[in-house]
Amino acid sequence: MKYFNGLVQNEWMKATSKRQLPYYYIFLALLAIGIGVVMRLAIGGRGEYAAIESMNVSISVLLTISSYFFIVVASQTITDEFKDGTIKQILIRPASRTMVLMSKLANLLLIMLSVYVLAVVLSAAVGFILFSGDTTMTIMDVLRQTLLSLPSALFYMLFAFMVAVLTRSLGLAISIPIIIQSLSGLTMFMANKSWYKFLIFPNLNWEGFITGNSNALPYEGATFLFTLVIYVIYMLIPLLASIYAFNSRDIQ
Amino acid sequence: MNDIVVEIRNVTKKMGGKTIIDNLSFSVERGEIYGFLGPNGAGKTTTIRMMVGLMSMNAGEIIIEGHNVATDRAKAMMHVGAIVENPELYKFMTGRQNLIHFARMSGRTISEERIQEIVKLVDLDQALDKKVKNYSLGMRQRLGIAQALLHHPSILILDEPTNGLDPAGIRELRDYLRRLSREENISILVSSHLLSEIELMCDRVLIIQNGQYVGERLLDGSKEGSQAEELQSIQLQVETMEEIQQALQDSAWSITSAEGNRVTLSLPHHDIPQLIEHLVKQGVKLYEVRKVTPTLEDTFLQMTKGGRIQ
Ligand SMILES: Nc1ncnc2c1ncn2[C@@H]1O[C@H](COP(=O)(O)OP(=O)(O)OP(=O)(O)O)[C@@H](O)[C@H]1O
Ligand SMILES: [Mg+2]
């Protein structure tokens, strides 16, 4: 376990030394401020809009953009090692290849966590500074909404990770998940098909289960258990495919 | 003491339907610098990749400090330090961060003192907190060696370590490696297609070609080449050419080459005393009799039958 922690620390050190992550944090801060200022200018007075509502809007914009950032980072954590040849350096150590992959995934989760926390904190700070109006929305509503974006973000990140391991191509690893994500909306037209519920896309939306609002269910008769099972299966496939491919390859 | 650190047993590797390594066996003893010589494409890098577990093999086994690389990779790798091809490091991190990174991966606890010690050994104290992208190739090579040595490996594997280094850099590297094998009693396997550097650096050399074992030589030349039947080159310094030509006229020996008043003969080892006796009896004035040990280059050319060398 101590060894594994060391590997995760390594991944974190690499991610933060690359400048990309620190710069992204700065970008998020500027974006949060920008969104707040634009809303304030458009709306006018401080009391005419609620801090919580502003926070909600800001978080959703920040996290939508961040879902692409996660895809990029997940791809790069693999493809950069191949591109720089450092993959050889890390695979000639006692760490098994599976362990190397797991440490990279653990680090991706840390990055994701840091971005989520930052998005919430920044949006809240900007919201409360710029707005003071009334609303029925609570902090809990905002946090719940925030967490509901996690299943989708995790899935596409893992998918990008898999494509990166399988193809070692940064371009493919970034574009394939983004294309799938963009086209996923089209599958709604297949909602009446019997196999629709076996697709991953409707099962990424957990809102109906968490809020108890039956209008928000992804399809009729959806149950949380079924959705969880489908979700776990769709998460295991890229995970196992990555582990298998990574272990069985010769490294040139 | 014939203490074996690495043993390669009948290893075969096929890629794309081609046999790249063909039933190769050799072993490296503790503390020796072992040269791994072969023309381009001979399969040196492929062999090294299999030794460090980057590639699987189709047959045979590789044992490092008693651990089979195929079945017990983690234990075997704890004893290995390596640079496969180029010293690939994280350019966006400092030298120190790189060392910390690889120390964490080593599977042992590596103290701050050990890092300092290694950094001193490879002379990087000054540049340690600079980003690696600002390092010269020689500095990268040294940092590469430093990261490979952190965990006190029994074997250091270097694939073409002098690639891209200038003569001063090569010399420096050679001195480091010599010092290392002495001070840390570490075995070093150095691959190269350059004969000259292997000759200067190594205690023993293995030659391969087309993935096959061609031969193995001790480099001080004391053991090999002294078999009674083996042909030996002898160089003589005489007063005049005529004198020796006359003396050899009716003998079984003949001059293979001549240059000024030096002549070279090729004859079986056990004939040397007779030759000298014969010449002395014939009144030839001998100023010098010298054994000419074939250079590695001669051996190499002879063994690989003219495979490409530089
Ligand atoms: N993926 C592959 N598929 C088929 N053949 C390959 C593959 N990779 C390498 N080879 C072949 O394997 C042989 C050995 O290559 P290797 O890189 O081990 O040689 P080397 O001795 O290190 O040569 P060099 O001195 O040029 O570094 C070469 O003939 C090469 O063409
Ligand atoms: Mg090579």
PDB file of C-alpha atoms in Angstrom, chain A residues 11-222:
ATOM      1  CA  GLU A  11       1.597  10.721 -10.873  1.00  0.00           C
ATOM      2  CA  TRP A  12       0.466  13.781  -8.966  1.00  0.00           C
ATOM      3  CA  MET A  13       3.981  15.223  -9.098  1.00  0.00           C
ATOM      4  CA  LYS A  14       4.091  14.695 -12.867  1.00  0.00           C
ATOM      5  CA  ALA A  15       0.645  16.214 -13.382  1.00  0.00           C
ATOM      6  CA  THR A  16       1.450  19.305 -11.333  1.00  0.00           C
ATOM      7  CA  SER A  17       4.937  19.786 -12.824  1.00  0.00           C
ATOM      8  CA  LYS A  18       3.503  19.880 -16.310  1.00  0.00           C
ATOM      9  CA  ARG A  19       1.990  23.343 -15.714  1.00  0.00           C
ATOM     10  CA  GLN A  20      -1.180  22.229 -17.453  1.00  0.00           C
ATOM     11  CA  LEU A  21      -3.017  21.510 -14.222  1.00  0.00           C
ATOM     12  CA  PRO A  22      -1.959  24.689 -12.387  1.00  0.00           C
ATOM     13  CA  TYR A  23      -2.883  26.700 -15.464  1.00  0.00           C
ATOM     14  CA  TYR A  24      -6.239  24.983 -15.613  1.00  0.00           C
ATOM     15  CA  TYR A  25      -6.946  25.979 -12.011  1.00  0.00           C
ATOM     16  CA  ILE A  26      -6.190  29.585 -12.945  1.00  0.00           C
ATOM     17  CA  PHE A  27      -8.392  29.294 -15.998  1.00  0.00           C
ATOM     18  CA  LEU A  28     -11.251  28.017 -13.821  1.00  0.00           C
ATOM     19  CA  ALA A  29     -10.852  30.956 -11.465  1.00  0.00           C
ATOM     20  CA  LEU A  30     -10.922  33.471 -14.304  1.00  0.00           C
ATOM     21  CA  LEU A  31     -13.899  31.725 -15.853  1.00  0.00           C
ATOM     22  CA  ALA A  32     -15.858  31.755 -12.580  1.00  0.00           C
ATOM     23  CA  ILE A  33     -15.172  35.451 -12.164  1.00  0.00           C
ATOM     24  CA  GLY A  34     -16.076  36.105 -15.807  1.00  0.00           C
ATOM     25  CA  ILE A  35     -19.378  34.271 -15.548  1.00  0.00           C
ATOM     26  CA  GLY A  36     -20.254  36.134 -12.351  1.00  0.00           C
ATOM     27  CA  VAL A  37     -19.391  39.525 -13.799  1.00  0.00           C
ATOM     28  CA  VAL A  38     -21.337  38.921 -17.013  1.00  0.00           C
ATOM     29  CA  MET A  39     -24.401  37.804 -15.068  1.00  0.00           C
ATOM     30  CA  ARG A  40     -24.162  40.781 -12.733  1.00  0.00           C
ATOM     31  CA  LEU A  41     -23.840  43.197 -15.649  1.00  0.00           C
ATOM     32  CA  ALA A  42     -26.760  41.599 -17.456  1.00  0.00           C
ATOM     33  CA  ILE A  43     -28.994  41.494 -14.405  1.00  0.00           C
ATOM     34  CA  GLY A  44     -28.057  44.757 -12.786  1.00  0.00           C
ATOM     35  CA  GLY A  45     -28.410  45.029  -9.022  1.00  0.00           C
ATOM     36  CA  ARG A  46     -26.811  42.844  -6.415  1.00  0.00           C
ATOM     37  CA  GLY A  47     -30.154  41.985  -4.836  1.00  0.00           C
ATOM     38  CA  GLU A  48     -31.860  40.989  -8.064  1.00  0.00           C
ATOM     39  CA  TYR A  49     -30.390  37.532  -8.313  1.00  0.00           C
ATOM     40  CA  ALA A  50     -29.626  34.864  -5.702  1.00  0.00           C
ATOM     41  CA  ALA A  51     -26.056  33.886  -4.842  1.00  0.00           C
ATOM     42  CA  ILE A  52     -27.081  30.220  -4.858  1.00  0.00           C
ATOM     43  CA  GLU A  53     -28.627  30.454  -8.318  1.00  0.00           C
ATOM     44  CA  SER A  54     -25.522  32.160  -9.641  1.00  0.00           C
ATOM     45  CA  MET A  55     -23.406  29.480  -8.040  1.00  0.00           C
ATOM     46  CA  ASN A  56     -25.514  26.790  -9.688  1.00  0.00           C
ATOM     47  CA  VAL A  57     -25.101  28.299 -13.162  1.00  0.00           C
ATOM     48  CA  SER A  58     -21.402  28.851 -12.692  1.00  0.00           C
ATOM     49  CA  ILE A  59     -20.726  25.307 -11.440  1.00  0.00           C
ATOM     50  CA  SER A  60     -22.569  23.739 -14.320  1.00  0.00           C
ATOM     51  CA  VAL A  61     -20.595  25.758 -16.886  1.00  0.00           C
ATOM     52  CA  LEU A  62     -17.266  25.052 -15.160  1.00  0.00           C
ATOM     53  CA  LEU A  63     -17.938  21.334 -14.897  1.00  0.00           C
ATOM     54  CA  THR A  64     -19.192  20.995 -18.464  1.00  0.00           C
ATOM     55  CA  ILE A  65     -15.921  22.460 -19.677  1.00  0.00           C
ATOM     56  CA  SER A  66     -14.001  20.379 -17.171  1.00  0.00           C
ATOM     57  CA  SER A  67     -15.484  17.153 -18.516  1.00  0.00           C
ATOM     58  CA  TYR A  68     -13.396  17.791 -21.651  1.00  0.00           C
ATOM     59  CA  PHE A  69     -10.371  18.598 -19.534  1.00  0.00           C
ATOM     60  CA  PHE A  70     -10.709  15.240 -17.770  1.00  0.00           C
ATOM     61  CA  ILE A  71     -10.775  13.484 -21.134  1.00  0.00           C
ATOM     62  CA  VAL A  72      -7.610  15.295 -22.211  1.00  0.00           C
ATOM     63  CA  VAL A  73      -5.777  14.578 -18.963  1.00  0.00           C
ATOM     64  CA  ALA A  74      -6.813  10.914 -18.915  1.00  0.00           C
ATOM     65  CA  SER A  75      -5.509  10.490 -22.457  1.00  0.00           C
ATOM     66  CA  GLN A  76      -2.262  12.318 -21.818  1.00  0.00           C
ATOM     67  CA  THR A  77      -1.350  10.422 -18.698  1.00  0.00           C
ATOM     68  CA  ILE A  78      -0.907   7.413 -20.997  1.00  0.00           C
ATOM     69  CA  THR A  79       0.112   8.878 -24.346  1.00  0.00           C
ATOM     70  CA  ASP A  80       2.744  11.255 -22.903  1.00  0.00           C
ATOM     71  CA  GLU A  81       4.624   8.333 -21.357  1.00  0.00           C
ATOM     72  CA  PHE A  82       4.711   6.629 -24.739  1.00  0.00           C
ATOM     73  CA  LYS A  83       5.577   9.817 -26.582  1.00  0.00           C
ATOM     74  CA  ASP A  84       8.519  10.629 -24.292  1.00  0.00           C
ATOM     75  CA  GLY A  85       9.634   7.016 -24.017  1.00  0.00           C
ATOM     76  CA  THR A  86       9.341   7.183 -20.238  1.00  0.00           C
ATOM     77  CA  ILE A  87       6.905   4.271 -20.368  1.00  0.00           C
ATOM     78  CA  LYS A  88       9.985   2.037 -20.565  1.00  0.00           C
ATOM     79  CA  GLN A  89      11.368   3.626 -17.452  1.00  0.00           C
ATOM     80  CA  ILE A  90       8.279   2.974 -15.385  1.00  0.00           C
ATOM     81  CA  LEU A  91       7.680  -0.553 -16.645  1.00  0.00           C
ATOM     82  CA  ILE A  92      11.131  -1.836 -15.700  1.00  0.00           C
ATOM     83  CA  ARG A  93      10.399  -1.343 -11.999  1.00  0.00           C
ATOM     84  CA  PRO A  94       8.914  -3.807  -9.535  1.00  0.00           C
ATOM     85  CA  ALA A  95       5.478  -2.225 -10.046  1.00  0.00           C
ATOM     86  CA  SER A  96       3.228  -4.474 -12.117  1.00  0.00           C
ATOM     87  CA  ARG A  97       1.675  -2.953 -15.190  1.00  0.00           C
ATOM     88  CA  THR A  98      -1.760  -3.220 -13.599  1.00  0.00           C
ATOM     89  CA  MET A  99      -0.502  -1.304 -10.599  1.00  0.00           C
ATOM     90  CA  VAL A 100       0.913   1.413 -12.850  1.00  0.00           C
ATOM     91  CA  LEU A 101      -2.486   1.796 -14.523  1.00  0.00           C
ATOM     92  CA  MET A 102      -4.287   1.863 -11.182  1.00  0.00           C
ATOM     93  CA  SER A 103      -1.987   4.560  -9.833  1.00  0.00           C
ATOM     94  CA  LYS A 104      -2.722   6.645 -12.891  1.00  0.00           C
ATOM     95  CA  LEU A 105      -6.443   6.179 -12.424  1.00  0.00           C
ATOM     96  CA  ALA A 106      -6.201   7.062  -8.743  1.00  0.00           C
ATOM     97  CA  ASN A 107      -4.382  10.242  -9.701  1.00  0.00           C
ATOM     98  CA  LEU A 108      -7.068  11.068 -12.273  1.00  0.00           C
ATOM     99  CA  LEU A 109      -9.650  10.757  -9.510  1.00  0.00           C
ATOM    100  CA  LEU A 110      -7.597  13.147  -7.389  1.00  0.00           C
ATOM    101  CA  ILE A 111      -7.432  15.637 -10.239  1.00  0.00           C
ATOM    102  CA  MET A 112     -11.168  15.310 -10.761  1.00  0.00           C
ATOM    103  CA  LEU A 113     -11.816  15.817  -7.059  1.00  0.00           C
ATOM    104  CA  SER A 114      -9.626  18.912  -6.981  1.00  0.00           C
ATOM    105  CA  VAL A 115     -11.434  20.409  -9.970  1.00  0.00           C
ATOM    106  CA  TYR A 116     -14.858  19.708  -8.474  1.00  0.00           C
ATOM    107  CA  VAL A 117     -13.912  21.255  -5.141  1.00  0.00           C
ATOM    108  CA  LEU A 118     -12.397  24.259  -6.864  1.00  0.00           C
ATOM    109  CA  ALA A 119     -15.427  24.735  -9.126  1.00  0.00           C
ATOM    110  CA  VAL A 120     -17.774  24.697  -6.127  1.00  0.00           C
ATOM    111  CA  VAL A 121     -15.634  26.970  -3.961  1.00  0.00           C
ATOM    112  CA  LEU A 122     -14.970  29.497  -6.735  1.00  0.00           C
ATOM    113  CA  SER A 123     -18.577  29.594  -7.878  1.00  0.00           C
ATOM    114  CA  ALA A 124     -19.789  30.030  -4.315  1.00  0.00           C
ATOM    115  CA  ALA A 125     -17.305  32.816  -3.577  1.00  0.00           C
ATOM    116  CA  VAL A 126     -18.120  34.730  -6.748  1.00  0.00           C
ATOM    117  CA  GLY A 127     -21.855  34.154  -6.262  1.00  0.00           C
ATOM    118  CA  PHE A 128     -21.950  35.426  -2.702  1.00  0.00           C
ATOM    119  CA  ILE A 129     -19.812  38.452  -3.483  1.00  0.00           C
ATOM    120  CA  LEU A 130     -21.876  39.549  -6.470  1.00  0.00           C
ATOM    121  CA  PHE A 131     -25.435  38.558  -5.541  1.00  0.00           C
ATOM    122  CA  SER A 132     -27.709  38.639  -2.498  1.00  0.00           C
ATOM    123  CA  GLY A 133     -31.238  38.035  -3.810  1.00  0.00           C
ATOM    124  CA  ASP A 134     -33.767  35.479  -2.497  1.00  0.00           C
ATOM    125  CA  THR A 135     -34.460  32.015  -3.819  1.00  0.00           C
ATOM    126  CA  THR A 136     -36.010  28.729  -2.764  1.00  0.00           C
ATOM    127  CA  MET A 137     -32.934  26.855  -3.976  1.00  0.00           C
ATOM    128  CA  THR A 138     -30.622  25.575  -1.238  1.00  0.00           C
ATOM    129  CA  ILE A 139     -26.945  24.774  -1.111  1.00  0.00           C
ATOM    130  CA  MET A 140     -27.885  21.122  -0.898  1.00  0.00           C
ATOM    131  CA  ASP A 141     -29.753  21.355  -4.226  1.00  0.00           C
ATOM    132  CA  VAL A 142     -26.638  22.803  -5.839  1.00  0.00           C
ATOM    133  CA  LEU A 143     -24.317  20.167  -4.397  1.00  0.00           C
ATOM    134  CA  ARG A 144     -26.675  17.377  -5.449  1.00  0.00           C
ATOM    135  CA  GLN A 145     -26.778  18.767  -8.962  1.00  0.00           C
ATOM    136  CA  THR A 146     -23.001  18.960  -8.936  1.00  0.00           C
ATOM    137  CA  LEU A 147     -22.563  15.356  -7.878  1.00  0.00           C
ATOM    138  CA  LEU A 148     -25.046  14.184 -10.501  1.00  0.00           C
ATOM    139  CA  SER A 149     -22.565  15.109 -13.212  1.00  0.00           C
ATOM    140  CA  LEU A 150     -20.052  12.629 -11.778  1.00  0.00           C
ATOM    141  CA  PRO A 151     -21.257   9.351 -13.348  1.00  0.00           C
ATOM    142  CA  SER A 152     -20.979  10.794 -16.825  1.00  0.00           C
ATOM    143  CA  ALA A 153     -17.637  12.532 -16.204  1.00  0.00           C
ATOM    144  CA  LEU A 154     -16.161   9.330 -14.776  1.00  0.00           C
ATOM    145  CA  PHE A 155     -17.395   7.197 -17.641  1.00  0.00           C
ATOM    146  CA  TYR A 156     -16.010   9.406 -20.416  1.00  0.00           C
ATOM    147  CA  MET A 157     -12.742   9.840 -18.579  1.00  0.00           C
ATOM    148  CA  LEU A 158     -12.303   6.091 -18.244  1.00  0.00           C
ATOM    149  CA  PHE A 159     -13.302   5.639 -21.863  1.00  0.00           C
ATOM    150  CA  ALA A 160     -10.621   8.110 -22.983  1.00  0.00           C
ATOM    151  CA  PHE A 161      -8.126   6.290 -20.760  1.00  0.00           C
ATOM    152  CA  MET A 162      -8.982   3.009 -22.484  1.00  0.00           C
ATOM    153  CA  VAL A 163      -8.670   4.435 -25.995  1.00  0.00           C
ATOM    154  CA  ALA A 164      -5.301   5.909 -24.993  1.00  0.00           C
ATOM    155  CA  VAL A 165      -4.044   2.535 -23.760  1.00  0.00           C
ATOM    156  CA  LEU A 166      -5.365   0.712 -26.822  1.00  0.00           C
ATOM    157  CA  THR A 167      -4.215   3.163 -29.502  1.00  0.00           C
ATOM    158  CA  ARG A 168      -1.491   5.266 -27.779  1.00  0.00           C
ATOM    159  CA  SER A 169      -2.824   8.076 -29.928  1.00  0.00           C
ATOM    160  CA  LEU A 170      -3.666  11.316 -28.180  1.00  0.00           C
ATOM    161  CA  GLY A 171      -5.854  12.482 -31.049  1.00  0.00           C
ATOM    162  CA  LEU A 172      -8.031   9.385 -30.992  1.00  0.00           C
ATOM    163  CA  ALA A 173      -8.153   9.189 -27.209  1.00  0.00           C
ATOM    164  CA  ILE A 174      -9.500  12.724 -27.017  1.00  0.00           C
ATOM    165  CA  SER A 175     -11.764  12.763 -30.047  1.00  0.00           C
ATOM    166  CA  ILE A 176     -13.518   9.397 -29.764  1.00  0.00           C
ATOM    167  CA  PRO A 177     -15.034  10.005 -26.303  1.00  0.00           C
ATOM    168  CA  ILE A 178     -15.974  13.562 -27.244  1.00  0.00           C
ATOM    169  CA  ILE A 179     -17.682  12.401 -30.430  1.00  0.00           C
ATOM    170  CA  ILE A 180     -19.565   9.701 -28.557  1.00  0.00           C
ATOM    171  CA  GLN A 181     -20.565  12.189 -25.907  1.00  0.00           C
ATOM    172  CA  SER A 182     -21.827  14.627 -28.528  1.00  0.00           C
ATOM    173  CA  LEU A 183     -23.800  11.981 -30.361  1.00  0.00           C
ATOM    174  CA  SER A 184     -25.197  10.383 -27.226  1.00  0.00           C
ATOM    175  CA  GLY A 185     -28.112  12.813 -27.259  1.00  0.00           C
ATOM    176  CA  LEU A 186     -29.329  11.290 -30.522  1.00  0.00           C
ATOM    177  CA  THR A 187     -29.986   7.963 -28.824  1.00  0.00           C
ATOM    178  CA  MET A 188     -32.987   9.559 -27.137  1.00  0.00           C
ATOM    179  CA  PHE A 189     -34.847   8.975 -30.359  1.00  0.00           C
ATOM    180  CA  MET A 190     -34.483   5.284 -29.652  1.00  0.00           C
ATOM    181  CA  ALA A 191     -36.067   5.567 -26.239  1.00  0.00           C
ATOM    182  CA  ASN A 192     -39.027   3.442 -27.255  1.00  0.00           C
ATOM    183  CA  LYS A 193     -36.829   0.517 -28.294  1.00  0.00           C
ATOM    184  CA  SER A 194     -36.677  -2.392 -25.890  1.00  0.00           C
ATOM    185  CA  TRP A 195     -32.857  -2.373 -25.822  1.00  0.00           C
ATOM    186  CA  TYR A 196     -32.599   1.340 -25.059  1.00  0.00           C
ATOM    187  CA  LYS A 197     -32.210   0.740 -21.348  1.00  0.00           C
ATOM    188  CA  PHE A 198     -29.164  -1.438 -21.960  1.00  0.00           C
ATOM    189  CA  LEU A 199     -27.245   1.476 -23.464  1.00  0.00           C
ATOM    190  CA  ILE A 200     -24.931   3.398 -21.170  1.00  0.00           C
ATOM    191  CA  PHE A 201     -26.301   6.854 -22.061  1.00  0.00           C
ATOM    192  CA  PRO A 202     -29.680   6.813 -20.280  1.00  0.00           C
ATOM    193  CA  ASN A 203     -28.004   5.153 -17.314  1.00  0.00           C
ATOM    194  CA  LEU A 204     -25.634   8.059 -16.795  1.00  0.00           C
ATOM    195  CA  ASN A 205     -28.543  10.209 -15.677  1.00  0.00           C
ATOM    196  CA  TRP A 206     -29.317   9.481 -12.030  1.00  0.00           C
ATOM    197  CA  GLU A 207     -31.327  12.576 -11.305  1.00  0.00           C
ATOM    198  CA  GLY A 208     -34.694  10.850 -11.111  1.00  0.00           C
ATOM    199  CA  PHE A 209     -33.429   8.336  -8.566  1.00  0.00           C
ATOM    200  CA  ILE A 210     -31.741  10.888  -6.336  1.00  0.00           C
ATOM    201  CA  THR A 211     -34.457  13.555  -6.350  1.00  0.00           C
ATOM    202  CA  GLY A 212     -37.384  11.127  -6.475  1.00  0.00           C
ATOM    203  CA  ASN A 213     -38.807  13.118  -9.356  1.00  0.00           C
ATOM    204  CA  SER A 214     -40.337  10.496 -11.669  1.00  0.00           C
ATOM    205  CA  ASN A 215     -40.366  12.946 -14.588  1.00  0.00           C
ATOM    206  CA  ALA A 216     -36.586  12.988 -14.496  1.00  0.00           C
ATOM    207  CA  LEU A 217     -36.241   9.213 -14.913  1.00  0.00           C
ATOM    208  CA  PRO A 218     -34.247   8.315 -18.023  1.00  0.00           C
ATOM    209  CA  TYR A 219     -36.907   5.918 -19.307  1.00  0.00           C
ATOM    210  CA  GLU A 220     -40.144   4.472 -18.075  1.00  0.00           C
ATOM    211  CA  GLY A 221     -39.850   1.941 -15.287  1.00  0.00           C
ATOM    212  CA  ALA A 222     -36.203   2.712 -14.609  1.00  0.00           C
TER     213      ALA A 222
END
